CSV table of C-alpha atoms in Angstrom, one decimal:
chain,number,residue,atom,x,y,z
A,1,UNK,CA,33.6,-49.7,-13.7
A,2,UNK,CA,33.0,-51.7,-16.9
A,3,UNK,CA,35.4,-50.9,-19.7
A,4,UNK,CA,33.7,-51.6,-23.1
A,5,UNK,CA,35.3,-51.9,-26.5
A,6,UNK,CA,33.1,-50.9,-29.4
A,7,UNK,CA,34.8,-52.5,-32.5
A,8,UNK,CA,34.3,-52.9,-36.2
A,9,UNK,CA,32.7,-49.5,-36.7
A,10,UNK,CA,33.1,-46.3,-38.8
A,11,UNK,CA,33.5,-43.8,-36.1
A,12,UNK,CA,33.6,-40.1,-37.2
A,13,UNK,CA,36.3,-38.3,-35.2
A,14,UNK,CA,36.2,-34.8,-36.7
A,15,UNK,CA,40.0,-34.6,-36.6
A,16,UNK,CA,42.5,-35.0,-39.4
A,17,UNK,CA,42.2,-38.8,-39.6
A,18,UNK,CA,38.4,-38.3,-39.8
A,19,UNK,CA,37.5,-42.0,-39.1
A,20,UNK,CA,38.4,-44.6,-36.5
A,21,UNK,CA,37.3,-48.3,-36.3
A,22,UNK,CA,36.9,-48.6,-32.5
A,23,UNK,CA,36.4,-46.8,-29.3
A,24,UNK,CA,36.6,-47.7,-25.6
A,25,UNK,CA,34.3,-46.4,-22.9
A,26,UNK,CA,35.2,-46.7,-19.2
A,27,UNK,CA,32.1,-46.0,-17.2
A,28,UNK,CA,30.8,-42.8,-18.8
A,29,UNK,CA,34.2,-41.6,-20.2
A,30,UNK,CA,35.6,-42.2,-23.7
A,31,UNK,CA,39.2,-43.3,-23.1
A,32,UNK,CA,40.1,-44.4,-26.6
A,33,UNK,CA,39.1,-43.6,-30.2
A,34,UNK,CA,41.3,-45.1,-32.9
A,35,UNK,CA,42.3,-48.4,-34.2
A,36,UNK,CA,41.3,-51.7,-32.4
A,37,UNK,CA,45.0,-52.7,-32.4
A,38,UNK,CA,45.8,-49.7,-30.2
A,39,UNK,CA,42.8,-50.0,-27.9
A,40,UNK,CA,43.4,-50.6,-24.2
A,41,UNK,CA,42.1,-53.9,-22.7
A,42,UNK,CA,38.4,-54.0,-22.1
A,43,UNK,CA,36.0,-56.1,-20.0
A,44,UNK,CA,33.4,-56.4,-22.8
A,45,UNK,CA,33.3,-55.9,-26.6
A,46,UNK,CA,30.4,-54.9,-28.8
A,47,UNK,CA,30.7,-55.5,-32.6
A,48,UNK,CA,29.2,-52.5,-34.4
A,49,UNK,CA,28.9,-54.5,-37.6
A,50,UNK,CA,30.4,-51.7,-39.7
A,51,UNK,CA,27.8,-49.1,-38.6
A,52,UNK,CA,28.6,-45.4,-38.5
A,53,UNK,CA,29.0,-43.7,-35.1
A,54,UNK,CA,28.7,-39.9,-35.0
A,55,UNK,CA,29.3,-37.5,-32.1
A,56,UNK,CA,26.2,-37.1,-30.0
A,57,UNK,CA,24.2,-33.9,-30.1
A,58,UNK,CA,21.1,-32.7,-28.4
A,59,UNK,CA,18.3,-31.6,-30.7
A,60,UNK,CA,16.7,-28.7,-28.9
A,61,UNK,CA,14.0,-28.7,-31.6
A,62,UNK,CA,15.4,-25.5,-33.1
A,63,UNK,CA,14.2,-25.7,-36.7
A,64,UNK,CA,17.7,-24.6,-37.6
A,65,UNK,CA,17.2,-23.6,-41.3
A,66,UNK,CA,14.2,-21.6,-40.4
A,67,UNK,CA,16.1,-19.9,-37.6
A,68,UNK,CA,18.8,-18.9,-40.1
A,69,UNK,CA,16.3,-17.5,-42.5
A,70,UNK,CA,14.7,-15.6,-39.7
A,71,UNK,CA,17.7,-13.4,-39.2
A,72,UNK,CA,16.5,-11.4,-42.2
A,73,UNK,CA,12.9,-11.1,-41.1
A,74,UNK,CA,11.0,-8.8,-38.8
A,75,UNK,CA,11.7,-9.9,-35.3
A,76,UNK,CA,8.6,-10.2,-33.2
A,77,UNK,CA,9.5,-12.3,-30.2
A,78,UNK,CA,9.7,-9.3,-27.8
A,79,UNK,CA,6.6,-7.6,-29.3
A,80,UNK,CA,4.2,-8.0,-26.3
A,81,UNK,CA,1.0,-6.7,-27.9
A,82,UNK,CA,-0.8,-6.7,-31.2
A,83,UNK,CA,-0.2,-2.9,-31.5
A,84,UNK,CA,3.6,-3.5,-31.2
A,85,UNK,CA,3.5,-6.2,-33.9
A,86,UNK,CA,1.5,-3.9,-36.2
A,87,UNK,CA,3.9,-1.0,-35.6
A,88,UNK,CA,6.9,-3.2,-36.6
A,89,UNK,CA,5.1,-4.5,-39.7
A,90,UNK,CA,4.2,-1.0,-40.8
A,91,UNK,CA,7.8,0.2,-40.3
A,92,UNK,CA,9.1,-2.9,-42.2
A,93,UNK,CA,6.6,-2.4,-45.0
A,94,UNK,CA,8.5,0.8,-46.1
A,95,UNK,CA,11.4,-1.3,-47.3
A,96,UNK,CA,9.7,-4.7,-48.1
A,97,UNK,CA,10.4,-5.8,-51.6
A,98,UNK,CA,6.9,-7.3,-52.3
A,99,UNK,CA,6.6,-9.9,-49.6
A,100,UNK,CA,7.0,-9.2,-45.8
A,101,UNK,CA,8.2,-12.0,-43.5
A,102,UNK,CA,8.3,-11.9,-39.8
A,103,UNK,CA,9.1,-14.4,-37.1
A,104,UNK,CA,8.9,-15.2,-33.4
A,105,UNK,CA,5.5,-13.7,-32.5
A,106,UNK,CA,3.8,-15.2,-29.4
A,107,UNK,CA,0.2,-16.1,-29.1
A,108,UNK,CA,-0.2,-14.3,-25.7
A,109,UNK,CA,0.6,-11.0,-27.5
A,110,UNK,CA,-2.7,-11.4,-29.5
A,111,UNK,CA,-6.0,-10.6,-27.9
A,112,UNK,CA,-7.7,-13.9,-27.2
A,113,UNK,CA,-4.7,-15.7,-28.6
A,114,UNK,CA,-6.4,-15.9,-32.0
A,115,UNK,CA,-4.6,-14.0,-34.7
A,116,UNK,CA,-6.5,-13.1,-37.9
A,117,UNK,CA,-5.6,-11.8,-41.3
A,118,UNK,CA,-7.6,-8.7,-40.6
A,119,UNK,CA,-5.2,-7.8,-37.8
A,120,UNK,CA,-2.3,-7.7,-40.3
A,121,UNK,CA,-4.5,-6.1,-43.0
A,122,UNK,CA,-5.0,-3.1,-40.8
A,123,UNK,CA,-1.4,-2.1,-41.4
A,124,UNK,CA,-0.2,-4.1,-44.4
A,125,UNK,CA,-2.9,-5.1,-46.9
A,126,UNK,CA,-1.2,-4.5,-50.2
A,127,UNK,CA,1.5,-7.2,-50.1
A,128,UNK,CA,1.6,-10.8,-48.7
A,129,UNK,CA,2.7,-11.0,-45.1
A,130,UNK,CA,3.9,-14.3,-43.6
A,131,UNK,CA,4.6,-14.4,-39.8
A,132,UNK,CA,6.1,-17.6,-38.3
A,133,UNK,CA,5.1,-18.2,-34.7
A,134,UNK,CA,7.9,-18.5,-32.1
A,135,UNK,CA,7.6,-22.3,-32.0
A,136,UNK,CA,7.7,-22.6,-35.8
A,137,UNK,CA,4.5,-24.8,-35.7
A,138,UNK,CA,2.2,-22.2,-37.3
A,139,UNK,CA,2.1,-19.3,-39.6
A,140,UNK,CA,-0.1,-16.2,-39.4
A,141,UNK,CA,-0.8,-14.6,-42.8
A,142,UNK,CA,-2.8,-11.7,-44.2
A,143,UNK,CA,-5.5,-11.7,-46.8
A,144,UNK,CA,-3.0,-11.0,-49.6
A,145,UNK,CA,-1.0,-14.1,-48.6
A,146,UNK,CA,-4.1,-16.2,-48.5
A,147,UNK,CA,-4.9,-15.1,-52.0
A,148,UNK,CA,-1.3,-15.7,-53.1
A,149,UNK,CA,-1.4,-19.2,-51.7
A,150,UNK,CA,-4.8,-19.9,-53.2
A,151,UNK,CA,-6.3,-20.7,-49.9
A,152,UNK,CA,-10.1,-20.4,-49.9
A,153,UNK,CA,-13.0,-21.9,-48.0
A,154,UNK,CA,-12.7,-24.9,-50.3
A,155,UNK,CA,-9.1,-25.6,-49.5
A,156,UNK,CA,-9.0,-28.8,-47.4
A,157,UNK,CA,-7.1,-29.1,-44.2
A,158,UNK,CA,-4.0,-31.3,-44.9
A,159,UNK,CA,-3.4,-34.4,-42.8
A,160,UNK,CA,-1.7,-33.3,-39.6
A,161,UNK,CA,-2.6,-29.6,-40.0
A,162,UNK,CA,-5.4,-27.1,-40.0
A,163,UNK,CA,-6.4,-24.0,-41.7
A,164,UNK,CA,-8.2,-21.9,-39.1
A,165,UNK,CA,-11.7,-20.8,-40.2
A,166,UNK,CA,-14.4,-18.5,-39.0
A,167,UNK,CA,-18.0,-19.5,-38.3
A,168,UNK,CA,-18.8,-19.2,-42.0
A,169,UNK,CA,-15.9,-21.5,-43.1
A,170,UNK,CA,-13.7,-18.7,-44.4
A,171,UNK,CA,-9.9,-18.9,-43.7
A,172,UNK,CA,-9.0,-16.6,-40.9
A,173,UNK,CA,-5.2,-16.3,-41.6
A,174,UNK,CA,-3.8,-19.0,-39.3
A,175,UNK,CA,-2.1,-22.0,-40.7
A,176,UNK,CA,-1.3,-24.7,-38.2
A,177,UNK,CA,1.4,-27.5,-38.5
A,178,UNK,CA,1.3,-29.2,-41.9
A,179,UNK,CA,-1.0,-26.4,-43.3
A,180,UNK,CA,1.9,-24.0,-42.6
A,181,UNK,CA,4.4,-26.4,-44.1
A,182,UNK,CA,2.5,-27.2,-47.2
A,183,UNK,CA,1.3,-23.7,-48.0
A,184,UNK,CA,3.3,-20.9,-46.4
A,185,UNK,CA,6.7,-22.5,-46.0
A,186,UNK,CA,6.7,-24.3,-49.3
A,187,UNK,CA,6.1,-20.9,-51.0
A,188,UNK,CA,9.4,-19.3,-49.8
């Protein structure tokens, strides 16, 4: 195994000392994090040039802040049909303060996989409804939300996103990628 000293860094430790200036890796194992003076002998050294080193973490692409906000929204991940989604929205409408937000719906719960504002309007038409898809890459809204956002047939698609439209060019209630970010999510 090759033992490598990483020196001259700002290494965040998370413990009481918070920072170290070196670490030693033996194969795939960290065997030292601390001062260079106290480091065991190494076969090679890499100068970090004062760079910061942080503990590794795996980004599971979770949209962490949105997931936290979602805890107070209507849960739709296990709603396996449009009828179930509509039932939950109708039940939540009774206590909604003026805007209804939901999260986690799946495209395969919607007939043809193409949600429309009209599908939400059937049960909640009087207040804006914003429903984030399970992957947080799109937002399904009702007619009241389209009006609140000022989205019309003349609203251009943003770069990197799309406002779904019917054959006549009218918005259908689906906002994809940056259209969801710039319109629905910026309006929270």
